Amino acid sequence: MRRLLLAGILRRASSSPSSHHHLHLVRALSASSPLPASDADLRKYAGYALLLLGCGAATYYSFPLPPDALHKKAVPFKYAPLPDDLHAVSNWSATHEVHTRVLLQPDSLPALHDALAAAHGERRKLRPLGSGLSPNGLALSRAGMVNLALMDKVLGVDAKKKTVTVQAGIRVAELVDALREHGLTLQNFASIREQQVGGIIQVGAHGTGARLPPIDEQVISMKLVTPAKGTIELSREKDPDLFYLARCGLGGLGVVAEVTLQCVERHQLIEHTFVSNADEVKKNHKKWLSENKHIKYLWIPYTDTVVVVQCNPPSRWRTPKFTSKYGKDEAIQHVRGLYHESLKKYRTKAESNDPEVDQLSFTELRDRLLALDPLDKDHVIRINKAEAEYWKKSEGYRMGWSDEILGFDCGGQQWVSETCFPAGTLAKPNMKDLDYIEELLQLIEKEDIPAPAPIEQRWTACSRSPMNPASSSQEDDIFSWVGIIMYLPTSDARQRKEITEEFFNYRSKTQTNLWDGYSAYEHWAKIEVPKDKDELAELQARLRKRFPVDAYNKARMELDPNKVLSNAKLEKLFPVTEVQHEK
């Protein structure tokens, strides 16, 4: 009876497609093994084989495949839907994400006050979120967050003093729109307009212009809601030390609820974009810094191309010619050609005739090109050269309101590291800003880094906020800001991981070779916390050399002793010792 049962299992298993590989395995083992020396050995090995086949058959009949399984296409794994009370929050480039069940959106100052008081009493986390745009996810916390999107009102405008008081949840774009009817605008802008006002001042965001300070310098008073001391009002006259510390407080001292900003008259700018090279930039750099209200350089790795963008009020220009030699379609044609050519190499001829390509902007085309092979240096060089050609055919002037002109299309999702370092004074630039770029470009070529364009370089005056990377007690000091990037033009997880690893290699080499020599420190919204303990200790020690960490931690412990507003990133950047906590 046992022999019949085993024979039946064997027949059923051998007729099953899912067990064919088991039979091949048994045959292979039999062919490669010597014959057993006795009947006992024969029975032993036969038993092993039948046991293996029996397990395969049992698995097949316990979990049968559908009849059409062999003809079905593979379906990607799908995550189970999130529970209704679980919020997924990520930054703009989707490089950092958290899931949380606590995401509060108070609609008034009393509601915010009560939420923080409750969190303080219960020792719960409630990290201020803002718009969540920070590339490093500085505001994210799985334990809980608070967002002021519903506190977005303009509370008052003083046209004579040129000031505006707003709730801190208002976005920059909304504020600018509201100021138009009063003939006012903000003094300077970052590249993106979607930040909440509270967030843009807390991280030390900036625009460009050697006479114009970072955006936190526009704050003349603020209401800060703290876990331990409730709502406090701060200004240059009222508790100035805490005021300057809290203006760029990284969300760690309190939630900025209301802000009064110094504005300027609404004005137009003429933007002049032209292509230069390193030698010409060196000859004219000091002059350009002093003569232009706004200026930035876009350096293109592996080429000698520098795109210079200067912006000034119309009164400072005589009669600029607004007509460009090439139209927009002509300027981008070279990039489209490279895209079609690259598709033939990387994919198929049919795909190279994609009609949608003609509708894509330059930055969208660049993303498409990079997605084909983002880490192949030669491919990236071809793209950079095509970008240089694009800018050569985009030279010219345009005129518009300052909030329209000062924006910049940064491209798609990306990793970015931006450093800030002293560049002398406006009267006597030390030229180290150009030395930094020269060394950086040489490093890229030496290390064969697939560095895409552009490397963006900007300038600001100093800030009196001690936690700002451009802080200085000398009013005429100027600072240069340099950003390196790697785009994430794909949703493929493996490819994004490879780009991420290469970017951090790029950033690490930049840090090792340049930062200490130029006293360069990263933008707070772009600093990434190292996982290695020794590297973290080095970063903590380095931050102490530049910033008043003890004063900052002391204020944190007074205003937020239960660390309600903190998260892992803040704790690692500014660890509080037991002695500090007790004090």
Coordinates of C-alpha atoms in Angstrom, one line a residue:
M1 CA 0.0 0.0 0.0
R2 CA 2.9 2.4 0.9
R3 CA 4.5 1.7 -2.5
L4 CA 1.2 2.5 -4.3
L5 CA 0.9 5.8 -2.4
L6 CA 4.4 6.9 -3.2
A7 CA 3.9 5.9 -6.8
G8 CA 0.7 8.0 -6.9
I9 CA 2.5 11.0 -5.4
L10 CA 5.3 10.6 -7.9
R11 CA 2.9 10.4 -10.9
R12 CA 1.0 13.5 -9.7
A13 CA 4.2 15.4 -9.1
S14 CA 5.7 14.5 -12.5
S15 CA 2.6 15.6 -14.3
S16 CA 2.7 18.9 -12.5
P17 CA 4.4 21.8 -14.3
S18 CA 5.5 23.3 -11.0
S19 CA 7.4 20.2 -10.0
H20 CA 9.4 19.7 -13.2
H21 CA 12.3 21.5 -11.7
H22 CA 12.3 19.0 -8.8
L23 CA 12.5 16.1 -11.2
H24 CA 15.4 17.7 -13.0
L25 CA 17.1 18.2 -9.7
V26 CA 16.7 14.5 -8.8
R27 CA 18.0 13.4 -12.2
A28 CA 21.0 15.7 -11.9
L29 CA 21.8 14.4 -8.5
S30 CA 21.4 10.8 -9.7
A31 CA 23.6 11.4 -12.8
S32 CA 26.4 13.0 -10.8
S33 CA 26.4 10.7 -7.8
P34 CA 28.1 7.3 -7.7
L35 CA 25.8 4.2 -7.4
P36 CA 24.9 3.3 -3.9
A37 CA 27.0 0.5 -2.4
S38 CA 24.1 -1.5 -0.9
D39 CA 20.3 -2.0 -1.0
A40 CA 20.2 0.0 2.3
D41 CA 21.9 3.0 0.6
L42 CA 19.6 2.7 -2.4
R43 CA 16.5 2.8 -0.2
K44 CA 17.9 5.7 1.8
Y45 CA 18.5 7.9 -1.3
A46 CA 15.2 6.9 -2.9
G47 CA 13.5 8.0 0.3
Y48 CA 15.2 11.4 0.1
A49 CA 14.2 11.8 -3.5
L50 CA 10.6 10.9 -2.8
L51 CA 10.4 13.1 0.2
L52 CA 11.6 16.0 -1.9
L53 CA 9.1 15.3 -4.6
G54 CA 6.3 14.8 -2.1
C55 CA 7.0 18.2 -0.6
G56 CA 6.8 19.8 -4.0
A57 CA 3.6 18.0 -4.8
A58 CA 2.0 19.0 -1.5
T59 CA 3.0 22.6 -2.1
Y60 CA 1.5 22.6 -5.6
Y61 CA -1.8 21.1 -4.6
S62 CA -2.1 23.3 -1.5
F63 CA -1.5 26.5 -3.5
P64 CA -2.5 25.7 -7.1
L65 CA -1.8 28.2 -9.8
P66 CA -4.8 29.4 -11.9
P67 CA -5.1 27.7 -15.3
D68 CA -4.0 30.8 -17.2
A69 CA -1.1 31.6 -15.0
L70 CA 1.5 30.9 -17.7
H71 CA -0.1 33.5 -20.0
K72 CA -0.5 36.3 -17.4
K73 CA 1.9 39.3 -17.2
A74 CA 3.7 40.0 -14.0
V75 CA 1.9 42.6 -11.8
P76 CA 4.1 44.9 -9.7
F77 CA 3.6 44.6 -5.9
K78 CA 1.1 47.1 -4.5
Y79 CA 1.2 48.3 -1.0
A80 CA -1.9 48.0 1.1
P81 CA -3.8 51.3 1.2
L82 CA -2.9 53.5 4.2
P83 CA -5.4 53.6 7.1
D84 CA -7.7 56.7 7.0
D85 CA -5.9 58.2 10.0
L86 CA -2.4 57.7 8.7
H87 CA -0.9 60.7 6.7
A88 CA 2.0 60.2 4.3
V89 CA 4.1 63.4 4.2
S90 CA 7.1 63.8 1.9
N91 CA 9.2 66.7 0.8
W92 CA 9.1 68.1 -2.7
S93 CA 11.8 65.8 -4.2
A94 CA 10.4 62.7 -2.4
T95 CA 13.8 62.1 -0.9
H96 CA 12.3 62.0 2.6
E97 CA 9.0 60.7 3.8
V98 CA 7.2 60.0 7.0
H99 CA 3.9 58.4 8.0
T100 CA 2.1 60.0 10.9
R101 CA -1.2 59.8 12.7
V102 CA -0.8 63.3 14.1
L103 CA -1.0 66.2 11.6
L104 CA -2.7 69.2 13.1
Q105 CA -3.9 72.2 11.1
P106 CA -5.1 74.9 13.6
D107 CA -7.0 77.8 12.1
S108 CA -6.3 80.5 14.7
L109 CA -3.6 81.6 17.1
P110 CA -5.6 80.3 20.2
A111 CA -6.0 76.9 18.6
L112 CA -2.3 76.7 17.9
H113 CA -1.5 77.9 21.5
D114 CA -3.8 75.2 22.9
A115 CA -2.4 72.5 20.6
L116 CA 1.2 73.2 21.8
A117 CA 0.2 73.5 25.4
A118 CA -1.5 70.1 25.2
A119 CA 1.5 68.5 23.5
H120 CA 3.8 70.0 26.2
G121 CA 1.7 68.6 29.0
E122 CA 1.5 65.2 27.4
R123 CA 5.1 65.3 26.3
R124 CA 4.1 64.6 22.7
K125 CA 6.0 65.7 19.5
L126 CA 4.5 68.4 17.3
R127 CA 7.1 69.5 14.8
P128 CA 6.2 72.6 12.7
L129 CA 5.9 71.5 9.1
G130 CA 5.6 74.5 6.8
S131 CA 5.2 73.5 3.2
G132 CA 7.6 70.6 3.6
L133 CA 9.8 71.9 0.8
S134 CA 13.2 71.5 2.5
P135 CA 15.3 69.0 0.4
N136 CA 16.6 67.4 3.6
G137 CA 13.1 66.9 5.2
L138 CA 14.1 69.1 8.1
A139 CA 10.5 69.6 9.3
L140 CA 9.4 66.0 9.1
S141 CA 8.5 63.9 12.2
R142 CA 6.7 60.6 12.4
A143 CA 5.7 61.4 15.9
G144 CA 3.5 64.4 15.0
M145 CA 3.5 67.6 13.0
V146 CA 1.6 70.9 12.9
N147 CA 0.9 72.8 9.7
L148 CA -0.3 76.4 9.5
A149 CA -1.9 76.2 6.0
L150 CA -5.2 77.4 7.5
M151 CA -3.5 80.4 9.1
D152 CA -2.8 82.3 5.9
K153 CA -4.3 85.7 6.3
V154 CA -2.9 89.2 5.7
L155 CA -3.5 90.9 9.0
G156 CA -2.5 94.4 8.1
V157 CA -0.5 96.6 5.7
D158 CA 1.1 99.9 6.6
A159 CA 1.7 101.6 3.3
K160 CA 3.6 104.5 4.8
K161 CA 6.1 102.3 6.7
K162 CA 6.0 99.7 3.9
T163 CA 5.3 96.9 6.3
V164 CA 2.9 93.9 6.2
T165 CA 1.8 91.7 9.1
V166 CA 0.7 88.2 8.1
Q167 CA -0.1 84.8 9.6
A168 CA 2.9 82.6 9.1
G169 CA 1.0 80.0 7.1
I170 CA 0.6 82.3 4.1
R171 CA 2.6 81.2 1.0
V172 CA 5.0 83.6 -0.6
A173 CA 3.1 83.6 -3.8
E174 CA -0.2 84.5 -2.0
L175 CA 1.5 87.3 -0.1
V176 CA 3.0 88.9 -3.2
D177 CA -0.4 88.8 -4.8
A178 CA -2.0 90.5 -1.8
L179 CA 0.7 93.2 -1.7
R180 CA 0.2 94.3 -5.3
E181 CA -2.9 96.4 -4.6
H182 CA -0.8 98.3 -2.1
G183 CA 2.1 98.9 -4.5
L184 CA 4.4 96.8 -2.4
T185 CA 6.4 93.6 -2.7
L186 CA 9.1 91.7 -0.9
Q187 CA 12.7 92.8 -1.2
N188 CA 14.1 89.5 -2.4
F189 CA 12.9 86.0 -3.4
A190 CA 14.1 82.4 -3.4
S191 CA 13.7 80.5 -6.6
I192 CA 10.4 78.9 -5.5
R193 CA 7.3 80.7 -4.3
E194 CA 5.4 77.9 -2.6
Q195 CA 7.1 78.2 0.9
Q196 CA 5.1 79.4 3.8
V197 CA 6.4 82.6 5.2
G198 CA 7.1 81.0 8.6
G199 CA 9.2 78.2 6.9
I200 CA 11.2 80.4 4.5
I201 CA 12.5 82.6 7.3
Q202 CA 13.3 79.7 9.7
V203 CA 15.8 77.9 7.5
G204 CA 17.8 81.0 6.3
A205 CA 16.4 81.0 2.7
H206 CA 17.8 83.6 0.4
G207 CA 17.7 85.1 -3.1
T208 CA 20.6 86.8 -4.8
G209 CA 22.3 90.2 -4.8
A210 CA 25.4 91.2 -2.9
R211 CA 23.5 94.2 -1.4
L212 CA 20.5 92.1 -0.4
P213 CA 20.5 90.0 2.8
P214 CA 18.8 86.6 3.3
I215 CA 15.1 86.7 3.7
D216 CA 15.0 86.5 7.6
E217 CA 16.5 90.0 7.6
Q218 CA 13.1 91.3 6.3
V219 CA 11.5 90.2 9.6
I220 CA 11.1 93.2 12.0
S221 CA 8.8 91.5 14.6
M222 CA 7.1 88.1 15.2
K223 CA 4.8 86.1 17.4
L224 CA 6.3 82.8 18.5
V225 CA 4.1 80.2 20.1
T226 CA 6.2 78.1 22.5
P227 CA 5.3 74.8 24.4
A228 CA 6.5 76.0 27.8
K229 CA 5.9 79.8 27.8
G230 CA 2.9 80.2 25.5
T231 CA 2.8 83.0 22.9
I232 CA 5.6 85.6 23.1
E233 CA 6.2 88.7 21.0
L234 CA 9.6 89.4 19.8
S235 CA 11.2 92.3 17.9
R236 CA 14.4 94.3 17.5
E237 CA 13.4 96.3 20.6
K238 CA 11.7 93.6 22.6
D239 CA 14.1 90.9 23.7
P240 CA 16.5 91.4 20.7
D241 CA 18.8 88.5 21.6
L242 CA 16.0 86.0 21.4
F243 CA 14.4 87.8 18.5
Y244 CA 17.5 87.4 16.3
L245 CA 18.1 83.8 17.5
A246 CA 14.4 82.8 16.7
R247 CA 14.3 84.5 13.3
C248 CA 16.4 81.6 11.9
G249 CA 15.4 79.1 14.6
L250 CA 14.9 76.0 12.5
G251 CA 11.4 75.5 14.1
G252 CA 13.1 74.4 17.4
L253 CA 12.3 77.4 19.6
G254 CA 8.6 77.8 18.8
V255 CA 6.1 77.9 16.0
V256 CA 6.2 81.2 14.1
A257 CA 2.5 82.2 14.1
E258 CA 2.6 85.9 12.9
V259 CA 5.3 87.9 11.2
T260 CA 5.8 91.6 10.4
L261 CA 7.9 92.1 7.3
Q262 CA 9.7 95.1 5.8
C263 CA 8.6 95.5 2.2
V264 CA 9.7 97.7 -0.7
E265 CA 7.9 99.4 -3.4
R266 CA 6.7 97.2 -6.2
H267 CA 9.1 97.5 -9.1
Q268 CA 10.0 96.1 -12.4
L269 CA 13.4 94.5 -13.4
I270 CA 15.2 94.0 -16.6
E271 CA 16.9 90.6 -16.8
H272 CA 19.9 90.3 -19.0
T273 CA 21.1 86.7 -19.7
F274 CA 24.3 86.1 -21.6
V275 CA 26.9 83.4 -21.9
S276 CA 30.5 84.0 -20.7
N277 CA 33.5 82.0 -19.7
A278 CA 35.8 81.7 -16.6
D279 CA 38.4 84.2 -17.8
E280 CA 35.8 86.9 -18.6
V281 CA 34.1 86.3 -15.3
K282 CA 37.3 86.8 -13.4
K283 CA 38.0 90.1 -15.3
N284 CA 34.6 91.5 -14.6
H285 CA 33.5 89.9 -11.3
K286 CA 34.1 92.8 -8.9
K287 CA 32.4 95.2 -11.2
W288 CA 29.4 93.0 -11.8
L289 CA 28.9 92.3 -8.1
S290 CA 28.8 96.0 -7.3
E291 CA 26.9 97.3 -10.3
N292 CA 24.0 94.7 -10.4
K293 CA 21.1 94.6 -8.0
H294 CA 20.7 90.9 -8.6
I295 CA 23.3 88.6 -10.1
K296 CA 24.0 84.8 -10.4
Y297 CA 26.2 82.5 -12.3
L298 CA 25.2 79.1 -13.7
W299 CA 28.4 77.1 -14.2
I300 CA 28.1 74.1 -16.6
P301 CA 30.6 71.3 -15.7
Y302 CA 32.9 69.8 -18.4
T303 CA 32.5 73.0 -20.5
D304 CA 33.9 76.5 -20.3
T305 CA 30.4 78.0 -20.3
V306 CA 29.2 80.3 -17.6
V307 CA 25.6 81.7 -17.8
V308 CA 25.5 85.1 -16.3
V309 CA 22.1 86.5 -15.2
Q310 CA 21.9 90.1 -14.2
C311 CA 18.7 91.9 -13.0
N312 CA 18.3 95.7 -12.5
P313 CA 15.6 98.3 -12.4
P314 CA 14.8 99.8 -15.8
S315 CA 16.1 103.2 -14.9
R316 CA 19.6 101.8 -14.7
W317 CA 19.5 100.8 -18.4
R318 CA 19.5 103.0 -21.4
T319 CA 17.8 101.3 -24.4
P320 CA 18.4 97.5 -24.2
K321 CA 17.3 95.5 -27.2
F322 CA 14.6 93.1 -26.1
T323 CA 14.7 91.0 -29.3
S324 CA 16.6 87.8 -29.1
K325 CA 18.5 86.4 -32.1
Y326 CA 16.8 83.1 -31.8
G327 CA 13.3 82.1 -30.9
K328 CA 12.4 79.7 -28.1
D329 CA 11.9 76.8 -30.5
E330 CA 15.3 77.4 -32.2
A331 CA 17.0 77.6 -28.8
I332 CA 15.8 74.3 -27.7
Q333 CA 16.1 72.5 -31.0
H334 CA 19.6 71.2 -30.3
V335 CA 18.4 69.6 -27.1
R336 CA 15.5 67.9 -28.9
G337 CA 18.0 66.6 -31.4
L338 CA 20.2 65.1 -28.7
Y339 CA 17.1 63.5 -27.2
H340 CA 16.1 61.8 -30.5
E341 CA 19.6 60.6 -31.0
S342 CA 19.9 59.3 -27.5
L343 CA 16.6 57.4 -27.8
K344 CA 17.9 55.5 -30.8
K345 CA 20.9 54.4 -28.8
Y346 CA 19.2 53.6 -25.5
R347 CA 15.8 52.4 -26.7
T348 CA 14.1 51.9 -30.1
K349 CA 13.7 53.9 -33.3
A350 CA 10.0 54.0 -32.8
E351 CA 10.3 55.7 -29.5
S352 CA 12.5 58.4 -30.9
N353 CA 9.5 59.8 -32.9
D354 CA 7.6 60.7 -29.7
P355 CA 5.5 63.8 -30.7
E356 CA 5.2 64.9 -27.1
V357 CA 8.9 65.9 -27.1
D358 CA 8.0 69.1 -29.1
Q359 CA 5.9 70.3 -26.2
L360 CA 8.4 69.8 -23.4
S361 CA 10.3 72.7 -21.8
F362 CA 14.1 72.7 -21.6
T363 CA 14.2 71.4 -18.0
E364 CA 11.7 68.6 -18.8
L365 CA 13.8 67.6 -21.8
R366 CA 16.9 67.5 -19.6
D367 CA 15.1 65.2 -17.2
R368 CA 14.1 62.9 -20.0
L369 CA 17.7 62.8 -21.3
L370 CA 19.2 62.2 -17.9
A371 CA 16.7 59.4 -17.2
L372 CA 18.2 57.4 -20.1
D373 CA 21.5 56.9 -18.3
P374 CA 21.9 59.4 -15.4
L375 CA 25.3 58.1 -14.1
D376 CA 27.1 57.7 -17.4
K377 CA 29.6 60.5 -17.4
D378 CA 29.9 60.8 -21.2
H379 CA 26.2 60.9 -21.5
V380 CA 25.9 63.6 -18.9
I381 CA 28.7 65.6 -20.6
R382 CA 26.7 65.5 -23.9
I383 CA 23.7 66.8 -22.1
N384 CA 25.7 69.6 -20.4
K385 CA 27.1 70.6 -23.8
A386 CA 23.6 70.7 -25.2
E387 CA 22.6 72.9 -22.3
A388 CA 25.5 75.3 -23.0
E389 CA 24.2 75.5 -26.6
Y390 CA 20.7 76.2 -25.4
W391 CA 21.8 79.1 -23.2
K392 CA 23.9 80.6 -26.1
K393 CA 20.7 80.7 -28.1
S394 CA 18.7 82.1 -25.2
E395 CA 20.8 85.2 -24.7
G396 CA 18.9 88.5 -24.4
Y397 CA 16.7 90.7 -22.2
R398 CA 13.3 90.4 -20.7
M399 CA 11.3 92.8 -18.5
G400 CA 8.8 92.1 -15.8
W401 CA 7.8 92.6 -12.2
S402 CA 10.4 91.5 -9.7
D403 CA 8.5 88.6 -8.3
E404 CA 8.1 87.2 -11.9
I405 CA 11.7 87.8 -13.0
L406 CA 13.5 86.5 -9.9
G407 CA 11.9 83.0 -10.1
F408 CA 14.0 80.2 -11.5
D409 CA 12.9 76.8 -13.0
C410 CA 15.1 74.5 -10.9
G411 CA 14.0 71.4 -12.9
G412 CA 12.5 68.2 -11.5
Q413 CA 13.1 66.2 -8.3
Q414 CA 16.7 66.4 -7.2
W415 CA 19.3 66.0 -4.5
V416 CA 21.0 69.2 -3.7
S417 CA 23.8 70.4 -1.4
E418 CA 24.3 74.2 -1.0
T419 CA 27.1 75.8 0.9
C420 CA 27.6 79.4 2.1
F421 CA 31.0 81.0 2.7
P422 CA 32.4 84.5 3.2
A423 CA 33.5 86.3 0.0
G424 CA 35.0 89.5 1.5
T425 CA 33.1 92.8 1.3
L426 CA 31.2 94.6 -1.5
A427 CA 34.0 97.1 -1.7
K428 CA 36.8 94.5 -1.6
P429 CA 35.6 91.0 -2.8
N430 CA 38.3 88.5 -1.9
M431 CA 37.7 86.5 -5.1
K432 CA 37.6 83.2 -3.1
D433 CA 34.1 82.6 -4.5
L434 CA 35.6 82.1 -7.9
D435 CA 38.5 80.1 -6.5
Y436 CA 35.9 77.8 -4.9
I437 CA 34.2 77.2 -8.2
E438 CA 37.5 76.6 -10.1
E439 CA 38.5 73.9 -7.5
L440 CA 35.1 72.4 -7.7
L441 CA 35.1 72.0 -11.4
Q442 CA 38.6 70.6 -11.4
L443 CA 37.5 68.1 -8.7
I444 CA 34.5 67.0 -10.8
E445 CA 36.8 66.3 -13.8
K446 CA 39.5 64.6 -11.8
E447 CA 37.0 62.3 -10.0
D448 CA 35.0 61.6 -13.2
I449 CA 31.8 62.7 -11.4
P450 CA 28.7 62.6 -13.7
A451 CA 27.8 66.1 -12.5
P452 CA 24.8 67.7 -14.4
A453 CA 24.3 71.4 -14.9
P454 CA 24.0 73.9 -13.5
I455 CA 26.2 74.6 -10.5
E456 CA 24.3 77.7 -9.3
Q457 CA 26.3 80.5 -7.6
R458 CA 24.6 83.4 -5.8
W459 CA 25.5 86.2 -3.3
T460 CA 23.9 87.9 -0.4
A461 CA 24.7 90.5 2.2
C462 CA 25.0 89.3 5.7
S463 CA 22.3 88.5 8.3
R464 CA 22.2 89.5 11.9
S465 CA 20.5 86.2 12.8
P466 CA 23.3 84.2 14.5
M467 CA 22.0 80.8 13.2
N468 CA 22.0 82.0 9.6
P469 CA 25.0 80.6 7.6
A470 CA 25.5 84.1 6.3
S471 CA 25.6 85.7 9.8
S472 CA 28.1 88.4 10.5
S473 CA 28.5 91.4 12.8
Q474 CA 30.2 93.3 10.0
E475 CA 27.5 95.0 8.0
D476 CA 29.5 95.1 4.7
D477 CA 30.4 91.4 4.6
I478 CA 29.1 89.5 1.6
F479 CA 28.6 85.7 1.2
S480 CA 28.5 83.4 -1.7
W481 CA 26.1 80.4 -2.0
V482 CA 27.0 77.5 -4.3
G483 CA 24.6 74.6 -5.0
I484 CA 25.5 71.2 -6.5
I485 CA 22.8 68.9 -7.7
M486 CA 21.9 65.5 -9.1
Y487 CA 18.5 65.1 -10.6
L488 CA 16.1 62.2 -9.8
P489 CA 14.4 61.9 -13.2
T490 CA 12.9 58.5 -12.6
S491 CA 10.5 56.7 -10.3
D492 CA 12.5 53.5 -10.5
A493 CA 13.6 52.7 -6.9
R494 CA 16.8 51.0 -7.9
Q495 CA 17.9 53.8 -10.2
R496 CA 17.0 56.5 -7.6
K497 CA 19.1 54.6 -5.1
E498 CA 22.1 54.5 -7.4
I499 CA 21.8 58.2 -8.1
T500 CA 21.5 58.9 -4.4
E501 CA 24.7 57.0 -3.7
E502 CA 26.6 58.8 -6.5
F503 CA 25.3 62.2 -5.2
F504 CA 26.6 61.5 -1.7
N505 CA 29.9 60.5 -3.1
Y506 CA 29.9 63.8 -5.0
R507 CA 29.0 65.8 -1.9
S508 CA 31.5 63.9 0.2
K509 CA 34.4 64.7 -2.1
T510 CA 33.3 68.4 -2.2
Q511 CA 33.2 68.5 1.6
T512 CA 36.6 66.8 2.0
N513 CA 38.4 69.0 -0.5
L514 CA 36.7 72.4 -0.1
W515 CA 34.5 73.1 2.9
D516 CA 37.1 73.7 5.6
G517 CA 39.4 75.7 3.4
Y518 CA 36.7 78.1 2.5
S519 CA 34.8 78.1 5.9
A520 CA 31.8 76.8 3.9
Y521 CA 28.6 75.6 5.8
E522 CA 25.5 74.0 4.3
H523 CA 22.1 75.6 4.0
W524 CA 20.0 74.3 6.9
A525 CA 17.3 73.1 4.5
K526 CA 19.9 71.0 2.6
I527 CA 22.2 69.6 5.3
E528 CA 22.0 65.8 5.6
V529 CA 22.8 64.1 8.9
P530 CA 25.4 61.4 8.5
K531 CA 24.6 57.9 9.7
D532 CA 28.2 57.2 10.7
K533 CA 28.9 58.1 14.4
D534 CA 32.3 59.5 13.8
E535 CA 31.1 61.6 10.9
L536 CA 28.2 62.9 13.0
A537 CA 30.6 63.8 15.8
E538 CA 32.7 65.7 13.3
L539 CA 29.7 67.6 12.0
Q540 CA 28.5 68.5 15.5
A541 CA 32.0 69.8 16.4
R542 CA 32.1 71.7 13.1
L543 CA 28.7 73.4 13.7
R544 CA 29.9 74.5 17.1
K545 CA 32.8 76.5 15.5
R546 CA 30.4 78.5 13.4
F547 CA 27.1 78.8 15.3
P548 CA 26.1 79.6 18.9
V549 CA 25.0 76.1 19.6
D550 CA 25.0 76.4 23.4
A551 CA 22.9 79.6 23.3
Y552 CA 20.5 77.9 20.9
N553 CA 20.2 74.8 23.1
K554 CA 19.7 77.0 26.2
A555 CA 16.8 78.8 24.5
R556 CA 15.4 75.4 23.4
M557 CA 15.4 74.1 26.9
E558 CA 13.7 77.2 28.3
L559 CA 11.0 77.4 25.6
D560 CA 10.6 73.7 24.9
P561 CA 12.0 71.6 27.7
N562 CA 10.0 68.5 26.7
K563 CA 11.4 68.7 23.1
V564 CA 7.9 68.9 21.6
L565 CA 9.1 70.8 18.6
S566 CA 12.2 68.6 18.0
N567 CA 12.8 65.6 15.7
A568 CA 15.7 63.2 15.2
K569 CA 17.5 65.5 12.7
L570 CA 17.4 68.4 15.1
E571 CA 18.6 66.3 18.1
K572 CA 21.5 64.9 16.1
L573 CA 22.6 68.3 14.9
F574 CA 22.3 70.0 18.3
P575 CA 22.4 67.3 21.0
V576 CA 21.5 68.5 24.5
T577 CA 23.7 67.2 27.3
E578 CA 22.1 66.2 30.6
V579 CA 23.8 69.2 32.3
Q580 CA 22.3 71.5 29.7
H581 CA 18.9 69.9 30.2
E582 CA 19.0 70.3 34.0
K583 CA 20.0 74.0 33.7

